[in-house]
Amino acid sequence: MTQQGDIFQQLTPTTTVGVGSGAFAELCTALYERELKQLAQQEQISISLLQRRLQSVPYYVQNAARGMLESDAPYTLDVQNASWQTPQKKHLTVSSTQASKLQRWLSRSARLGDTVPIFDLQSAIQQVRLDSIDRIDKAQHRVHCNMHGWFNFEGKCLETGSDQLWLLRPDATNLAPAFCGHQWSHKGRIDPRTLTLREVLLATTVDF
């Protein structure tokens, strides 16, 4: 395996503005190991596709690590585990005021490519995932997210069988459980999940 060395070839004490190479290297290591584990667990993947994925890993890992170090997210960055941390709420809920807040944001401020939180209240394990907006249809008051499909401007998912998925305005409070991987079961809080590399990259595009 020769790819791992590629990640660290360009490391210098000024890899990221104001940050030494130590933190950058730790983040790269954690992210790289995580992505390799995820690739190893994929079934029925062709050798050619796996090779392409492996070739692109160093590029995306370095971008993710640099973005995490430069992010102004109001959460604690755990360099060793390449994750963010903040206190977790007792329950995952969508308040009655969220619909109007989202509607105002979509009508006035939302842009294509914006990172948004998707609240998943439909499964035994509730969580919040990051997605991105790729279409805004103001005429029909709906918005399309890359992974989760169509939502109306009040945040309700319009896809079949996804009535417990909710799009919320991307503020610091709503993004916290997505950044930190918070999860809940019927008993309450459980151990956080690990963000995918895609989610980490989406997180680093958020400007708080």
mmCIF file of C-alpha atoms in Angstrom:
data_model
loop_
_atom_site.group_PDB
_atom_site.id
_atom_site.type_symbol
_atom_site.label_atom_id
_atom_site.label_comp_id
_atom_site.label_asym_id
_atom_site.label_seq_id
_atom_site.Cartn_x
_atom_site.Cartn_y
_atom_site.Cartn_z
ATOM 1 C CA MET A 1 0.000 0.000 0.000
ATOM 2 C CA THR A 2 1.798 3.153 -1.176
ATOM 3 C CA GLN A 3 -0.998 5.687 -0.942
ATOM 4 C CA GLN A 4 -0.553 6.533 2.738
ATOM 5 C CA GLY A 5 2.838 8.088 2.183
ATOM 6 C CA ASP A 6 1.320 10.462 -0.359
ATOM 7 C CA ILE A 7 -0.778 12.121 2.329
ATOM 8 C CA PHE A 8 2.221 13.277 4.308
ATOM 9 C CA GLN A 9 4.716 14.130 1.551
ATOM 10 C CA GLN A 10 3.884 17.830 1.548
ATOM 11 C CA LEU A 11 3.543 18.353 5.309
ATOM 12 C CA THR A 12 5.483 21.293 6.680
ATOM 13 C CA PRO A 13 5.217 23.313 9.929
ATOM 14 C CA THR A 14 3.026 25.787 8.011
ATOM 15 C CA THR A 15 0.711 23.322 6.297
ATOM 16 C CA THR A 16 -2.268 25.286 7.592
ATOM 17 C CA VAL A 17 -2.167 28.932 8.581
ATOM 18 C CA GLY A 18 -1.315 29.214 12.272
ATOM 19 C CA VAL A 19 -1.316 25.455 12.818
ATOM 20 C CA GLY A 20 1.656 23.097 13.010
ATOM 21 C CA SER A 21 1.955 19.918 10.997
ATOM 22 C CA GLY A 22 1.340 17.709 14.048
ATOM 23 C CA ALA A 23 -2.400 18.370 14.230
ATOM 24 C CA PHE A 24 -2.723 18.130 10.460
ATOM 25 C CA ALA A 25 -0.914 14.782 10.389
ATOM 26 C CA GLU A 26 -3.076 13.395 13.212
ATOM 27 C CA LEU A 27 -6.251 14.393 11.410
ATOM 28 C CA CYS A 28 -5.012 12.880 8.149
ATOM 29 C CA THR A 29 -4.141 9.614 9.869
ATOM 30 C CA ALA A 30 -7.540 9.320 11.565
ATOM 31 C CA LEU A 31 -9.469 10.240 8.428
ATOM 32 C CA TYR A 32 -7.399 7.964 6.212
ATOM 33 C CA GLU A 33 -7.772 4.939 8.504
ATOM 34 C CA ARG A 34 -11.505 5.576 8.724
ATOM 35 C CA GLU A 35 -11.928 5.765 4.956
ATOM 36 C CA LEU A 36 -9.889 2.613 4.383
ATOM 37 C CA LYS A 37 -12.071 0.747 6.862
ATOM 38 C CA GLN A 38 -15.193 1.964 5.098
ATOM 39 C CA LEU A 39 -13.839 0.881 1.697
ATOM 40 C CA ALA A 40 -12.844 -2.518 3.059
ATOM 41 C CA GLN A 41 -16.406 -3.121 4.242
ATOM 42 C CA GLN A 42 -17.986 -2.434 0.854
ATOM 43 C CA GLU A 43 -19.326 -5.505 -0.903
ATOM 44 C CA GLN A 44 -19.308 -6.239 -4.629
ATOM 45 C CA ILE A 45 -17.024 -3.357 -5.556
ATOM 46 C CA SER A 46 -14.935 -3.775 -8.702
ATOM 47 C CA ILE A 47 -11.153 -3.636 -8.549
ATOM 48 C CA SER A 48 -11.032 -0.712 -10.993
ATOM 49 C CA LEU A 49 -13.513 1.306 -8.918
ATOM 50 C CA LEU A 50 -11.634 0.493 -5.726
ATOM 51 C CA GLN A 51 -8.376 1.636 -7.330
ATOM 52 C CA ARG A 52 -9.934 4.942 -8.389
ATOM 53 C CA ARG A 53 -11.351 5.477 -4.925
ATOM 54 C CA LEU A 54 -7.989 4.762 -3.301
ATOM 55 C CA GLN A 55 -6.212 7.148 -5.652
ATOM 56 C CA SER A 56 -8.556 9.975 -4.681
ATOM 57 C CA VAL A 57 -8.469 9.338 -0.912
ATOM 58 C CA PRO A 58 -5.272 11.339 -0.144
ATOM 59 C CA TYR A 59 -6.628 14.423 -1.929
ATOM 60 C CA TYR A 60 -9.957 14.406 -0.099
ATOM 61 C CA VAL A 61 -8.401 13.491 3.246
ATOM 62 C CA GLN A 62 -5.978 16.413 3.079
ATOM 63 C CA ASN A 63 -8.781 18.795 2.106
ATOM 64 C CA ALA A 64 -10.918 17.523 4.973
ATOM 65 C CA ALA A 65 -8.099 17.816 7.516
ATOM 66 C CA ARG A 66 -7.206 21.312 6.380
ATOM 67 C CA GLY A 67 -10.857 22.328 6.437
ATOM 68 C CA MET A 68 -11.348 21.005 9.965
ATOM 69 C CA LEU A 69 -8.387 23.013 11.227
ATOM 70 C CA GLU A 70 -9.567 26.190 9.504
ATOM 71 C CA SER A 71 -13.259 25.773 10.378
ATOM 72 C CA ASP A 72 -14.901 28.340 12.650
ATOM 73 C CA ALA A 73 -17.409 25.753 13.918
ATOM 74 C CA PRO A 74 -18.352 26.523 17.559
ATOM 75 C CA TYR A 75 -17.648 22.955 18.661
ATOM 76 C CA THR A 76 -14.530 21.354 20.167
ATOM 77 C CA LEU A 77 -12.260 19.728 17.583
ATOM 78 C CA ASP A 78 -10.892 16.343 18.658
ATOM 79 C CA VAL A 79 -7.777 16.088 16.496
ATOM 80 C CA GLN A 80 -6.903 12.526 17.476
ATOM 81 C CA ASN A 81 -10.291 11.178 16.400
ATOM 82 C CA ALA A 82 -10.965 13.689 13.606
ATOM 83 C CA SER A 83 -14.309 14.691 15.086
ATOM 84 C CA TRP A 84 -16.168 17.573 16.693
ATOM 85 C CA GLN A 85 -17.640 17.444 20.183
ATOM 86 C CA THR A 86 -20.327 19.399 22.007
ATOM 87 C CA PRO A 87 -22.881 18.502 24.722
ATOM 88 C CA GLN A 88 -25.710 16.332 23.410
ATOM 89 C CA LYS A 89 -29.385 17.097 23.975
ATOM 90 C CA LYS A 90 -31.499 14.534 25.816
ATOM 91 C CA HIS A 91 -33.813 14.056 22.835
ATOM 92 C CA LEU A 92 -33.871 14.839 19.119
ATOM 93 C CA THR A 93 -36.910 16.966 18.314
ATOM 94 C CA VAL A 94 -38.104 19.461 15.716
ATOM 95 C CA SER A 95 -39.733 22.472 17.373
ATOM 96 C CA SER A 96 -42.857 24.180 16.058
ATOM 97 C CA THR A 97 -40.875 27.311 15.128
ATOM 98 C CA GLN A 98 -38.437 25.506 12.834
ATOM 99 C CA ALA A 99 -40.741 25.557 9.799
ATOM 100 C CA SER A 100 -41.056 29.356 9.690
ATOM 101 C CA LYS A 101 -37.321 29.826 10.293
ATOM 102 C CA LEU A 102 -36.464 27.484 7.432
ATOM 103 C CA GLN A 103 -38.982 29.109 5.113
ATOM 104 C CA ARG A 104 -37.488 32.562 5.692
ATOM 105 C CA TRP A 105 -33.969 31.250 5.171
ATOM 106 C CA LEU A 106 -34.839 29.417 1.946
ATOM 107 C CA SER A 107 -36.686 32.439 0.576
ATOM 108 C CA ARG A 108 -33.989 34.992 1.411
ATOM 109 C CA SER A 109 -30.560 33.481 1.953
ATOM 110 C CA ALA A 110 -30.197 29.894 0.735
ATOM 111 C CA ARG A 111 -27.819 29.187 -2.146
ATOM 112 C CA LEU A 112 -27.019 26.163 -4.262
ATOM 113 C CA GLY A 113 -24.321 24.106 -2.575
ATOM 114 C CA ASP A 114 -25.251 25.154 0.960
ATOM 115 C CA THR A 115 -24.721 22.448 3.587
ATOM 116 C CA VAL A 116 -27.865 21.645 5.565
ATOM 117 C CA PRO A 117 -28.878 19.331 8.453
ATOM 118 C CA ILE A 118 -31.361 16.515 7.826
ATOM 119 C CA PHE A 119 -33.131 15.288 10.970
ATOM 120 C CA ASP A 120 -33.970 11.572 10.747
ATOM 121 C CA LEU A 121 -36.744 10.741 13.215
ATOM 122 C CA GLN A 122 -38.051 7.692 11.365
ATOM 123 C CA SER A 123 -35.778 4.870 12.541
ATOM 124 C CA ALA A 124 -34.945 3.103 15.792
ATOM 125 C CA ILE A 125 -31.723 5.106 15.841
ATOM 126 C CA GLN A 126 -32.405 8.819 15.383
ATOM 127 C CA GLN A 127 -29.666 11.051 14.035
ATOM 128 C CA VAL A 128 -28.869 14.161 12.011
ATOM 129 C CA ARG A 129 -26.983 13.923 8.718
ATOM 130 C CA LEU A 130 -25.377 16.558 6.537
ATOM 131 C CA ASP A 131 -26.503 17.084 2.957
ATOM 132 C CA SER A 132 -26.220 19.827 0.354
ATOM 133 C CA ILE A 133 -28.772 21.798 -1.648
ATOM 134 C CA ASP A 134 -28.583 21.243 -5.402
ATOM 135 C CA ARG A 135 -31.870 22.801 -6.523
ATOM 136 C CA ILE A 136 -34.207 25.501 -5.204
ATOM 137 C CA ASP A 137 -37.674 25.642 -6.764
ATOM 138 C CA LYS A 138 -39.210 28.835 -5.409
ATOM 139 C CA ALA A 139 -42.197 28.600 -7.741
ATOM 140 C CA GLN A 140 -43.331 25.351 -6.102
ATOM 141 C CA HIS A 141 -41.841 26.141 -2.696
ATOM 142 C CA ARG A 142 -39.575 23.121 -2.606
ATOM 143 C CA VAL A 143 -35.860 22.396 -2.379
ATOM 144 C CA HIS A 144 -33.829 19.375 -3.487
ATOM 145 C CA CYS A 145 -30.987 17.918 -1.434
ATOM 146 C CA ASN A 146 -28.306 15.798 -3.057
ATOM 147 C CA MET A 147 -28.773 12.625 -0.993
ATOM 148 C CA HIS A 148 -32.244 12.937 0.529
ATOM 149 C CA GLY A 149 -34.339 14.335 -2.322
ATOM 150 C CA TRP A 150 -37.151 16.892 -2.233
ATOM 151 C CA PHE A 151 -38.406 18.849 0.780
ATOM 152 C CA ASN A 152 -41.038 21.562 0.959
ATOM 153 C CA PHE A 153 -40.149 24.987 2.344
ATOM 154 C CA GLU A 154 -41.484 23.966 5.764
ATOM 155 C CA GLY A 155 -38.862 21.207 5.917
ATOM 156 C CA LYS A 156 -41.057 18.141 5.359
ATOM 157 C CA CYS A 157 -39.596 15.475 3.062
ATOM 158 C CA LEU A 158 -41.660 14.876 -0.079
ATOM 159 C CA GLU A 159 -40.100 11.520 -0.955
ATOM 160 C CA THR A 160 -42.196 8.350 -0.569
ATOM 161 C CA GLY A 161 -41.688 6.637 2.773
ATOM 162 C CA SER A 162 -39.603 9.479 4.209
ATOM 163 C CA ASP A 163 -42.219 11.422 6.160
ATOM 164 C CA GLN A 164 -40.021 11.491 9.271
ATOM 165 C CA LEU A 165 -37.116 13.220 7.528
ATOM 166 C CA TRP A 166 -36.906 16.957 8.163
ATOM 167 C CA LEU A 167 -34.767 19.671 6.617
ATOM 168 C CA LEU A 168 -33.832 22.397 9.099
ATOM 169 C CA ARG A 169 -32.177 25.773 8.826
ATOM 170 C CA PRO A 170 -28.379 25.400 9.073
ATOM 171 C CA ASP A 171 -27.660 27.331 12.264
ATOM 172 C CA ALA A 172 -25.199 26.359 14.998
ATOM 173 C CA THR A 173 -27.849 24.635 17.124
ATOM 174 C CA ASN A 174 -29.294 22.494 14.330
ATOM 175 C CA LEU A 175 -25.880 21.644 12.897
ATOM 176 C CA ALA A 176 -24.384 20.562 16.232
ATOM 177 C CA PRO A 177 -25.752 16.984 16.254
ATOM 178 C CA ALA A 178 -24.771 16.525 12.607
ATOM 179 C CA PHE A 179 -21.197 17.758 13.125
ATOM 180 C CA CYS A 180 -20.775 15.690 16.293
ATOM 181 C CA GLY A 181 -22.535 12.512 15.165
ATOM 182 C CA HIS A 182 -25.080 12.540 17.986
ATOM 183 C CA GLN A 183 -27.533 9.630 18.075
ATOM 184 C CA TRP A 184 -30.574 8.650 20.124
ATOM 185 C CA SER A 185 -32.499 5.429 20.716
ATOM 186 C CA HIS A 186 -35.849 4.975 22.457
ATOM 187 C CA LYS A 187 -33.897 5.024 25.728
ATOM 188 C CA GLY A 188 -32.234 8.368 25.015
ATOM 189 C CA ARG A 189 -28.665 9.320 24.107
ATOM 190 C CA ILE A 190 -26.310 6.670 22.739
ATOM 191 C CA ASP A 191 -22.705 6.689 21.507
ATOM 192 C CA PRO A 192 -22.046 9.089 18.614
ATOM 193 C CA ARG A 193 -21.574 7.805 15.100
ATOM 194 C CA THR A 194 -18.536 8.492 12.938
ATOM 195 C CA LEU A 195 -19.057 10.982 10.124
ATOM 196 C CA THR A 196 -18.308 9.841 6.598
ATOM 197 C CA LEU A 197 -15.552 11.631 4.701
ATOM 198 C CA ARG A 198 -18.251 13.209 2.535
ATOM 199 C CA GLU A 199 -19.957 14.629 5.621
ATOM 200 C CA VAL A 200 -16.681 15.980 6.989
ATOM 201 C CA LEU A 201 -16.023 17.737 3.686
ATOM 202 C CA LEU A 202 -19.551 19.188 3.722
ATOM 203 C CA ALA A 203 -19.060 20.341 7.310
ATOM 204 C CA THR A 204 -15.905 22.233 6.410
ATOM 205 C CA THR A 205 -17.812 24.358 3.875
ATOM 206 C CA VAL A 206 -20.097 25.843 6.555
ATOM 207 C CA ASP A 207 -19.371 29.458 7.458
ATOM 208 C CA PHE A 208 -20.679 30.204 10.928
#
